Amino acid sequence: MKTISKTSTKPTIKDVATKAGVSVSTVSKVLSGKYPVSDKIKRKVLKAIKELNYSPNLIARSLVLKKTHTIGVVLPDMHGEFFSEIIKGIDKKARDYGYHVLLTSSHSNLKELDEALLSLMNGRVDGLIIMNPTLRSSYIESRLLKKMPVVLLNCCGDIQNADVILIDNYTGAYNLTKHLIKHGHRKIAIITGPLDNYDSIERLKGFKDALKEEGIDFQPEFEYHGDFTETSGYEIMKEILSKSNKPTAIFALNDDMAIGVIQCAKKMGVRIPSDIAVAGFDDIPMAGYIHPSLTSVHVPIDKVAILSAEKLFERIEKGTEAKFTRTILETRLVVRESCGCL
């Protein structure tokens, strides 16, 4: 067996391989914990690591495996509980796989997205999870596909050559609108997100179709455009209350805007739900704790995060061998005080 130089001040992965009598790639497999290695070989490697007091050099390990063991996550924003829950779920699953996460946001701006992708794709990450509901297939196909493993969250519904995870926005909004109508509401205001946002577009379709099915005319003056923040919900509620023709219910297309609506109502002395009913979308954790508690459409945020990470790691390991998938996650109605149920 080859002897290890006593002049070496810090043992290397090659020293571990030499002492254990195995190849460098076998040591890397043991370190990653994701590849099949016999118990006998694993014990020899771990014993060598302990005796040499070896600490893995992450840069060297990356060169050996041709991987950074880092994934990139690009979100539209990092403000609010929805994105916080997404980040938490992806980070937990990444740690389970022995990966780190580089996180950035695009603010739904294509120029900022280009800059973020240029940075992340320059050898810094092994794959990407991208959530950007303003993206369309032409951008994705020209900038992303075939360059590295990518999982798309709520980007658009017409991508074929990528792993796509979507939320059933349409059905969720349809069911919530039907619920408000069952409460007797026929004058329902809706607060959308940005006009080019895929989530907002699908939710607005569900809202309009539910009205039409019940024989209720859609009233354009009851359509307001927010930006998915509490501030926009608050300001729009002030505008709604300033008009003579007021709705009896408000459907905000995410919970942050709905919470802004409720806070404004409290300040203006408007009672919810007796004066105006309010509902949101996403069912973020805060929805159940505000007063009155918020009726919302539950999105399985934890499942979105975990599934996106699992899909990406499968793509990283198997490459094009893995079949591209398009997953639509179901939503469900959660009724609370703000619509008048409790």
Tab-separated table of C-alpha atoms in Angstrom:
chain	number	residue	atom	x	y	z
A	1	MET	CA	0.000	0.000	0.000
A	2	LYS	CA	1.247	3.476	-0.865
A	3	THR	CA	2.391	5.465	2.155
A	4	ILE	CA	1.039	8.948	2.846
A	5	SER	CA	3.555	11.736	2.929
A	6	LYS	CA	4.196	12.996	6.451
A	7	THR	CA	4.843	16.477	5.079
A	8	SER	CA	1.186	16.865	4.111
A	9	THR	CA	-0.445	19.222	6.584
A	10	LYS	CA	-3.986	18.518	5.481
A	11	PRO	CA	-5.234	15.143	4.208
A	12	THR	CA	-6.938	15.069	0.815
A	13	ILE	CA	-9.636	12.876	-0.661
A	14	LYS	CA	-6.860	10.989	-2.475
A	15	ASP	CA	-5.209	10.251	0.884
A	16	VAL	CA	-8.500	8.810	2.146
A	17	ALA	CA	-8.852	6.683	-0.990
A	18	THR	CA	-5.275	5.410	-0.650
A	19	LYS	CA	-5.638	4.524	3.021
A	20	ALA	CA	-8.989	2.789	2.442
A	21	GLY	CA	-7.708	1.003	-0.659
A	22	VAL	CA	-10.492	2.294	-2.873
A	23	SER	CA	-10.894	4.781	-5.726
A	24	VAL	CA	-11.479	8.509	-5.264
A	25	SER	CA	-14.936	8.168	-6.842
A	26	THR	CA	-15.861	5.552	-4.216
A	27	VAL	CA	-14.900	7.954	-1.426
A	28	SER	CA	-17.064	10.612	-3.124
A	29	LYS	CA	-19.987	8.204	-3.255
A	30	VAL	CA	-19.683	7.511	0.459
A	31	LEU	CA	-19.482	11.237	1.214
A	32	SER	CA	-22.573	12.056	-0.859
A	33	GLY	CA	-24.604	9.251	0.747
A	34	LYS	CA	-26.764	8.920	-2.371
A	35	TYR	CA	-25.069	6.068	-4.221
A	36	PRO	CA	-25.042	2.323	-3.495
A	37	VAL	CA	-21.857	1.316	-1.653
A	38	SER	CA	-21.396	-1.927	0.258
A	39	ASP	CA	-21.312	-1.736	4.038
A	40	LYS	CA	-17.801	-3.210	4.062
A	41	ILE	CA	-16.420	-0.529	1.730
A	42	LYS	CA	-18.318	2.208	3.554
A	43	ARG	CA	-16.796	1.145	6.902
A	44	LYS	CA	-13.270	1.180	5.413
A	45	VAL	CA	-13.776	4.674	3.993
A	46	LEU	CA	-15.296	6.059	7.186
A	47	LYS	CA	-12.487	4.527	9.242
A	48	ALA	CA	-9.901	6.164	6.973
A	49	ILE	CA	-11.681	9.520	7.244
A	50	LYS	CA	-11.674	9.293	11.022
A	51	GLU	CA	-8.030	8.222	11.313
A	52	LEU	CA	-6.870	10.968	8.958
A	53	ASN	CA	-9.198	13.559	10.502
A	54	TYR	CA	-10.285	14.397	6.942
A	55	SER	CA	-12.680	17.277	6.253
A	56	PRO	CA	-14.208	17.226	2.735
A	57	ASN	CA	-13.023	20.001	0.455
A	58	LEU	CA	-16.266	21.068	-1.216
A	59	ILE	CA	-14.532	22.597	-4.219
A	60	ALA	CA	-12.460	19.480	-4.837
A	61	ARG	CA	-15.499	17.308	-4.323
A	62	SER	CA	-17.379	19.338	-6.906
A	63	LEU	CA	-14.567	18.866	-9.419
A	64	VAL	CA	-14.522	15.113	-8.868
A	65	LEU	CA	-18.283	14.700	-9.180
A	66	LYS	CA	-18.658	17.511	-11.739
A	67	LYS	CA	-21.370	18.945	-9.493
A	68	THR	CA	-21.660	21.912	-7.163
A	69	HIS	CA	-24.256	20.222	-4.944
A	70	THR	CA	-26.121	23.508	-5.047
A	71	ILE	CA	-29.455	24.357	-6.645
A	72	GLY	CA	-30.808	27.756	-7.591
A	73	VAL	CA	-34.287	28.967	-6.704
A	74	VAL	CA	-35.742	32.011	-8.474
A	75	LEU	CA	-39.005	33.376	-7.053
A	76	PRO	CA	-41.079	36.383	-8.151
A	77	ASP	CA	-40.576	37.883	-4.709
A	78	MET	CA	-39.512	36.898	-1.205
A	79	HIS	CA	-42.100	38.986	0.612
A	80	GLY	CA	-44.993	37.263	2.344
A	81	GLU	CA	-45.809	33.940	3.937
A	82	PHE	CA	-46.476	32.094	0.685
A	83	PHE	CA	-42.902	32.490	-0.562
A	84	SER	CA	-41.529	31.929	2.926
A	85	GLU	CA	-43.244	28.529	3.050
A	86	ILE	CA	-41.971	27.656	-0.446
A	87	ILE	CA	-38.395	28.511	0.546
A	88	LYS	CA	-38.657	26.544	3.794
A	89	GLY	CA	-39.921	23.406	2.031
A	90	ILE	CA	-37.322	23.463	-0.762
A	91	ASP	CA	-34.479	24.102	1.686
A	92	LYS	CA	-35.518	21.180	3.902
A	93	LYS	CA	-35.707	18.763	0.986
A	94	ALA	CA	-32.403	20.046	-0.430
A	95	ARG	CA	-30.663	19.329	2.885
A	96	ASP	CA	-32.120	15.808	2.813
A	97	TYR	CA	-30.324	15.327	-0.520
A	98	GLY	CA	-27.107	16.967	0.684
A	99	TYR	CA	-27.572	20.121	-1.387
A	100	HIS	CA	-27.357	23.828	-0.650
A	101	VAL	CA	-29.739	26.469	-2.015
A	102	LEU	CA	-28.934	29.772	-3.722
A	103	LEU	CA	-31.976	32.017	-3.587
A	104	THR	CA	-32.879	35.106	-5.589
A	105	SER	CA	-35.949	36.946	-6.859
A	106	SER	CA	-36.926	38.411	-10.218
A	107	HIS	CA	-39.726	40.747	-9.062
A	108	SER	CA	-41.583	39.427	-12.140
A	109	ASN	CA	-39.207	41.496	-14.282
A	110	LEU	CA	-37.659	39.761	-17.303
A	111	LYS	CA	-34.484	41.843	-17.181
A	112	GLU	CA	-33.931	40.956	-13.530
A	113	LEU	CA	-34.720	37.328	-14.322
A	114	ASP	CA	-32.123	37.343	-17.125
A	115	GLU	CA	-29.515	38.716	-14.723
A	116	ALA	CA	-30.372	36.157	-12.046
A	117	LEU	CA	-30.211	33.254	-14.490
A	118	LEU	CA	-26.924	34.447	-15.981
A	119	SER	CA	-25.405	34.426	-12.514
A	120	LEU	CA	-26.851	31.113	-11.396
A	121	MET	CA	-26.277	29.201	-14.641
A	122	ASN	CA	-22.603	30.159	-14.865
A	123	GLY	CA	-21.433	26.935	-13.241
A	124	ARG	CA	-22.755	27.826	-9.815
A	125	VAL	CA	-25.714	25.432	-9.603
A	126	ASP	CA	-26.639	21.951	-10.797
A	127	GLY	CA	-30.274	22.825	-11.479
A	128	LEU	CA	-32.963	25.458	-11.136
A	129	ILE	CA	-36.426	25.813	-9.628
A	130	ILE	CA	-38.164	28.812	-11.157
A	131	MET	CA	-41.482	30.326	-10.138
A	132	ASN	CA	-42.529	33.194	-12.367
A	133	PRO	CA	-46.226	33.304	-13.350
A	134	THR	CA	-45.531	35.967	-15.999
A	135	LEU	CA	-43.274	33.708	-18.093
A	136	ARG	CA	-44.425	32.274	-21.393
A	137	SER	CA	-43.282	29.225	-23.332
A	138	SER	CA	-41.173	31.150	-25.894
A	139	TYR	CA	-38.909	32.601	-23.179
A	140	ILE	CA	-38.537	29.290	-21.378
A	141	GLU	CA	-37.752	27.297	-24.514
A	142	SER	CA	-35.179	29.801	-25.798
A	143	ARG	CA	-33.400	30.616	-22.509
A	144	LEU	CA	-33.686	27.583	-20.262
A	145	LEU	CA	-34.476	24.222	-21.766
A	146	LYS	CA	-31.606	21.885	-22.684
A	147	LYS	CA	-29.124	24.077	-20.756
A	148	MET	CA	-29.536	22.513	-17.311
A	149	PRO	CA	-32.160	20.656	-15.245
A	150	VAL	CA	-35.119	22.974	-14.614
A	151	VAL	CA	-38.413	22.647	-12.742
A	152	LEU	CA	-41.039	25.309	-13.429
A	153	LEU	CA	-43.628	26.358	-10.849
A	154	ASN	CA	-46.794	28.057	-12.133
A	155	CYS	CA	-44.953	29.537	-15.094
A	156	CYS	CA	-47.445	28.622	-17.772
A	157	GLY	CA	-49.534	25.671	-18.852
A	158	ASP	CA	-48.239	24.969	-22.369
A	159	ILE	CA	-44.661	23.798	-21.774
A	160	GLN	CA	-43.975	20.268	-23.018
A	161	ASN	CA	-40.220	19.663	-22.636
A	162	ALA	CA	-39.787	20.470	-18.956
A	163	ASP	CA	-41.026	19.417	-15.562
A	164	VAL	CA	-43.942	21.707	-14.725
A	165	ILE	CA	-45.876	21.949	-11.454
A	166	LEU	CA	-49.126	23.900	-11.537
A	167	ILE	CA	-51.803	24.799	-9.009
A	168	ASP	CA	-55.429	24.293	-10.032
A	169	ASN	CA	-56.123	28.012	-9.800
A	170	TYR	CA	-59.234	27.908	-11.972
A	171	THR	CA	-61.158	25.339	-9.936
A	172	GLY	CA	-60.177	26.944	-6.653
A	173	ALA	CA	-61.497	30.359	-7.701
A	174	TYR	CA	-64.602	28.797	-9.253
A	175	ASN	CA	-65.486	26.937	-6.058
A	176	LEU	CA	-64.904	29.927	-3.802
A	177	THR	CA	-67.066	32.164	-6.007
A	178	LYS	CA	-69.852	29.565	-5.918
A	179	HIS	CA	-69.576	29.558	-2.133
A	180	LEU	CA	-70.010	33.330	-1.936
A	181	ILE	CA	-73.013	33.119	-4.254
A	182	LYS	CA	-74.577	30.494	-1.980
A	183	HIS	CA	-74.336	33.061	0.798
A	184	GLY	CA	-76.619	35.227	-1.342
A	185	HIS	CA	-73.980	37.551	-2.775
A	186	ARG	CA	-74.549	38.809	-6.306
A	187	LYS	CA	-72.427	41.956	-6.136
A	188	ILE	CA	-68.945	40.515	-5.714
A	189	ALA	CA	-65.849	42.634	-6.245
A	190	ILE	CA	-62.653	40.921	-7.305
A	191	ILE	CA	-59.089	42.106	-6.668
A	192	THR	CA	-56.721	40.549	-9.188
A	193	GLY	CA	-52.961	40.379	-9.309
A	194	PRO	CA	-50.902	41.823	-12.187
A	195	LEU	CA	-52.657	41.463	-15.548
A	196	ASP	CA	-49.900	39.280	-17.062
A	197	ASN	CA	-49.697	36.935	-14.076
A	198	TYR	CA	-50.651	33.336	-14.949
A	199	ASP	CA	-52.110	32.590	-11.497
A	200	SER	CA	-54.242	35.712	-11.573
A	201	ILE	CA	-55.473	35.048	-15.110
A	202	GLU	CA	-56.611	31.512	-14.254
A	203	ARG	CA	-58.289	32.602	-11.012
A	204	LEU	CA	-60.139	35.409	-12.769
A	205	LYS	CA	-61.426	32.921	-15.361
A	206	GLY	CA	-62.776	30.676	-12.604
A	207	PHE	CA	-64.486	33.650	-10.956
A	208	LYS	CA	-66.153	34.828	-14.168
A	209	ASP	CA	-67.307	31.352	-15.189
A	210	ALA	CA	-68.910	30.766	-11.779
A	211	LEU	CA	-70.833	34.050	-12.086
A	212	LYS	CA	-71.960	33.204	-15.609
A	213	GLU	CA	-73.137	29.748	-14.595
A	214	GLU	CA	-75.307	31.295	-11.876
A	215	GLY	CA	-76.768	33.858	-14.282
A	216	ILE	CA	-74.962	36.791	-12.665
A	217	ASP	CA	-73.592	39.468	-14.978
A	218	PHE	CA	-69.954	40.339	-14.499
A	219	GLN	CA	-69.657	44.006	-13.561
A	220	PRO	CA	-66.399	45.576	-14.830
A	221	GLU	CA	-66.618	48.331	-12.195
A	222	PHE	CA	-66.164	45.616	-9.546
A	223	GLU	CA	-62.832	44.463	-10.997
A	224	TYR	CA	-59.765	45.977	-9.307
A	225	HIS	CA	-56.105	45.324	-10.077
A	226	GLY	CA	-53.656	44.820	-7.223
A	227	ASP	CA	-50.123	43.463	-7.003
A	228	PHE	CA	-50.564	40.624	-4.484
A	229	THR	CA	-49.387	42.768	-1.536
A	230	GLU	CA	-51.240	43.766	1.639
A	231	THR	CA	-50.718	47.415	0.745
A	232	SER	CA	-52.536	47.074	-2.568
A	233	GLY	CA	-55.446	45.308	-0.840
A	234	TYR	CA	-55.615	48.060	1.758
A	235	GLU	CA	-55.599	50.872	-0.814
A	236	ILE	CA	-58.153	49.182	-3.064
A	237	MET	CA	-60.485	48.664	-0.104
A	238	LYS	CA	-60.324	52.420	0.571
A	239	GLU	CA	-61.335	53.016	-3.041
A	240	ILE	CA	-64.190	50.499	-2.839
A	241	LEU	CA	-65.570	52.089	0.329
A	242	SER	CA	-65.448	55.559	-1.225
A	243	LYS	CA	-67.960	54.610	-3.932
A	244	SER	CA	-71.737	54.686	-3.678
A	245	ASN	CA	-72.192	51.348	-5.464
A	246	LYS	CA	-70.518	48.967	-3.050
A	247	PRO	CA	-70.197	45.191	-3.334
A	248	THR	CA	-71.523	42.880	-0.647
A	249	ALA	CA	-68.482	40.588	-0.946
A	250	ILE	CA	-64.840	40.923	-1.979
A	251	PHE	CA	-62.743	38.118	-3.418
A	252	ALA	CA	-59.024	38.965	-3.304
A	253	LEU	CA	-56.948	36.631	-5.455
A	254	ASN	CA	-54.389	36.059	-2.738
A	255	ASP	CA	-54.457	36.157	1.063
A	256	ASP	CA	-52.041	39.065	1.446
A	257	MET	CA	-54.420	41.380	-0.411
A	258	ALA	CA	-57.393	39.970	1.514
A	259	ILE	CA	-55.620	40.719	4.810
A	260	GLY	CA	-55.020	44.270	3.592
A	261	VAL	CA	-58.749	44.543	2.827
A	262	ILE	CA	-59.657	43.374	6.338
A	263	GLN	CA	-57.226	45.770	8.009
A	264	CYS	CA	-58.635	48.703	6.045
A	265	ALA	CA	-62.196	47.670	6.895
A	266	LYS	CA	-61.355	47.638	10.599
A	267	LYS	CA	-59.850	51.104	10.412
A	268	MET	CA	-62.868	52.445	8.494
A	269	GLY	CA	-65.374	50.888	10.914
A	270	VAL	CA	-66.689	48.354	8.401
A	271	ARG	CA	-67.771	45.051	9.920
A	272	ILE	CA	-66.715	41.788	8.297
A	273	PRO	CA	-68.656	39.744	7.342
A	274	SER	CA	-71.902	41.491	8.339
A	275	ASP	CA	-71.232	44.579	6.191
A	276	ILE	CA	-68.968	43.031	3.547
A	277	ALA	CA	-67.786	39.433	3.227
A	278	VAL	CA	-64.128	38.838	2.329
A	279	ALA	CA	-62.292	35.837	0.921
A	280	GLY	CA	-58.740	35.158	-0.250
A	281	PHE	CA	-56.632	32.542	-2.021
A	282	ASP	CA	-53.589	30.442	-0.915
A	283	ASP	CA	-54.580	29.742	2.728
A	284	ILE	CA	-51.281	30.957	4.148
A	285	PRO	CA	-50.742	30.144	7.869
A	286	MET	CA	-51.763	33.669	8.912
A	287	ALA	CA	-55.235	33.208	7.360
A	288	GLY	CA	-56.422	31.193	10.335
A	289	TYR	CA	-55.076	33.581	12.969
A	290	ILE	CA	-56.280	37.028	11.906
A	291	HIS	CA	-59.635	38.349	13.117
A	292	PRO	CA	-61.992	37.587	11.593
A	293	SER	CA	-60.315	34.422	10.340
A	294	LEU	CA	-60.057	34.377	6.554
A	295	THR	CA	-62.022	32.111	4.228
A	296	SER	CA	-59.595	31.046	1.525
A	297	VAL	CA	-58.651	28.503	-1.127
A	298	HIS	CA	-56.065	26.124	0.279
A	299	VAL	CA	-52.963	25.648	-1.849
A	300	PRO	CA	-50.736	22.738	-0.713
A	301	ILE	CA	-47.693	24.998	-0.393
A	302	ASP	CA	-45.571	22.378	1.367
A	303	LYS	CA	-46.366	19.852	-1.349
A	304	VAL	CA	-45.465	22.364	-4.078
A	305	ALA	CA	-42.069	22.924	-2.452
A	306	ILE	CA	-41.255	19.282	-1.731
A	307	LEU	CA	-42.398	18.015	-5.129
A	308	SER	CA	-40.448	20.689	-7.004
A	309	ALA	CA	-37.244	19.760	-5.175
A	310	GLU	CA	-37.783	16.020	-5.674
A	311	LYS	CA	-38.445	16.530	-9.391
A	312	LEU	CA	-35.289	18.601	-9.753
A	313	PHE	CA	-33.067	16.074	-7.975
A	314	GLU	CA	-34.518	13.296	-10.121
A	315	ARG	CA	-33.715	15.342	-13.217
A	316	ILE	CA	-30.178	16.072	-11.990
A	317	GLU	CA	-29.489	12.377	-11.375
A	318	LYS	CA	-31.210	10.853	-14.417
A	319	GLY	CA	-30.924	13.636	-16.967
A	320	THR	CA	-33.066	13.117	-20.050
A	321	GLU	CA	-33.714	9.498	-19.035
A	322	ALA	CA	-36.461	10.707	-16.698
A	323	LYS	CA	-39.775	11.440	-18.383
A	324	PHE	CA	-40.913	15.064	-18.290
A	325	THR	CA	-43.998	15.501	-16.138
A	326	ARG	CA	-46.800	18.039	-15.842
A	327	THR	CA	-48.383	17.968	-12.389
A	328	ILE	CA	-51.527	19.877	-11.400
A	329	LEU	CA	-52.062	20.090	-7.645
A	330	GLU	CA	-55.631	20.269	-6.383
A	331	THR	CA	-56.909	23.086	-4.197
A	332	ARG	CA	-59.719	23.015	-1.656
A	333	LEU	CA	-62.033	25.519	-0.040
A	334	VAL	CA	-61.408	26.422	3.608
A	335	VAL	CA	-64.349	28.278	5.165
A	336	ARG	CA	-63.857	30.548	8.167
A	337	GLU	CA	-65.432	33.643	9.695
A	338	SER	CA	-64.789	36.260	6.997
A	339	CYS	CA	-67.454	34.902	4.622
A	340	GLY	CA	-70.068	34.479	7.356
A	341	CYS	CA	-69.866	30.709	7.821
A	342	LEU	CA	-68.786	30.658	11.468
